[in-house]
Amino acid sequence: MSALEVSSAGPLAPLSAPPRLRLGRQLAAGLFGSRLNTALTVLTVAALAWIVPPFLRWAVLDATWRGTAADCMAGDGACWAFVGAKLRFVLFAFYPPDLHWRPALVVVLLLGLVVATAMPRFWRRGLLLGWAGVVGGSWLLMAGWPGGAGGLLRVVPSNQWGGLPVTLLVWTVCFAAAMPLAIGLALARRSKMGGLRTIAVAYIELMRATPMVAILYVAMLIVPMALPEGVTLDKTFRAMILITLFWAAYLAEVVRGGLQTIPPGQYEAATALGLSYWRSMQLVILPQALRVVIPGMVNLAIGFLLATSLLAVIGIFDLLNAAKASATDPQWLGFYDEAYLLVAAIYFAFCLTGSRYSRWLERRLSRKPDGGSR
């Protein structure tokens, strides 16, 4: 076939290059398209050549994969034997070892709930019942029940909770609970009622101007003093309530940004169809607005996952704090690098999965019913 084809515009036009060739040209232009790009490429390669070989030698070639702390101290590389010995502590912290099946089951339930929520095929009312059941069951598994199930569900106080189950429980429950509050705040901030709009603006700006550490200290110190005499709340539960209120302010701004992208014609069309305000929001406006802000919401979700490490300031052993505490064991003292790398790998897996899911969901929701794109 000729290298030229007749263009619909008139004159002959060259055929488009194959996808691989186009990708190669784009990559070459990005790496060496200018003097600055070339200099940055050379500097990056030099930095990698300086960092990667020593790291691989420490992490793989000279590493101690099995043995004791003495074996690790005798070597020059990483001590992955420490990870094998302390993995259960990093994941479950001070939870009783004979009951580790309970927090492990909580992790499976919460991850399964998140996966089901991420799939559009499960976006039905039954999913709300699933959330209530899984969250309630997870809390029951972690806390136990007095005299329940022949001792299998014996009570475990929250000061023994920690590790990955606590991180996932706080992250999933607080983010899910903050979402409806954020939608309400975003709608209130755009409301025509001045008093409601002022309250929403004041709440959002106050929360966004307050550090999360201060919010956690309020949950730990101020909330117990504000409760009626004789009424107590678990510190983890108090922290989750305040974190939900805190995250809702940030999510509200993301949702408001999505609402601002909807053209006025959409509102007018919904009104012309006779839809009430709430029905138009439910059926017309919010589905479009939330689809637009998927990247922003996923970005916030990843940031919130990493922010759970601040729970350490009120004595809650999240995943990162449990890893730090594992390196203070006198038998395995000082192996902080390995502990932090393990936690970094777990966080990276969650963040990468969330990022890829965001791209997949954007592509899926942008398709027309006949399979085309909008």
Coordinates of N, CA and C in Angstrom, one line a residue, residues 182 185 203-205 207-208 244-254:
A182 N -20.0 15.4 53.2 CA -19.4 16.3 52.3 C -20.3 16.8 51.2
L185 N -22.5 19.4 52.8 CA -21.8 20.6 53.0 C -21.6 21.3 51.6
Y203 N -17.9 26.3 58.8 CA -17.5 24.9 59.2 C -16.3 24.4 58.3
I204 N -16.5 24.6 57.0 CA -15.4 24.0 56.1 C -14.1 24.8 56.3
E205 N -14.2 26.1 56.4 CA -12.9 26.8 56.5 C -12.3 26.6 57.9
M207 N -12.5 23.8 59.7 CA -11.9 22.5 59.7 C -10.6 22.4 58.9
R208 N -10.7 23.1 57.7 CA -9.5 23.0 56.8 C -8.3 23.8 57.4
T244 N -13.9 11.9 60.9 CA -15.0 11.9 59.9 C -15.4 13.4 59.6
L245 N -15.6 14.1 60.7 CA -16.0 15.5 60.6 C -14.9 16.3 59.9
F246 N -13.7 16.0 60.2 CA -12.5 16.7 59.6 C -12.4 16.4 58.1
W247 N -12.5 15.2 57.8 CA -12.3 14.8 56.3 C -13.5 15.3 55.5
A248 N -14.7 15.4 56.1 CA -15.8 15.8 55.4 C -15.6 17.2 54.8
A249 N -14.9 18.1 55.5 CA -14.7 19.4 55.0 C -13.8 19.4 53.7
Y250 N -12.8 18.6 53.7 CA -11.9 18.5 52.5 C -12.7 17.9 51.3
L251 N -13.5 16.8 51.6 CA -14.2 16.2 50.5 C -15.3 17.2 50.0
A252 N -15.8 18.0 50.9 CA -16.9 19.0 50.4 C -16.3 19.9 49.4
E253 N -15.1 20.3 49.5 CA -14.5 21.2 48.5 C -14.3 20.5 47.2
V254 N -14.0 19.3 47.2 CA -13.8 18.5 46.0 C -15.2 18.4 45.3

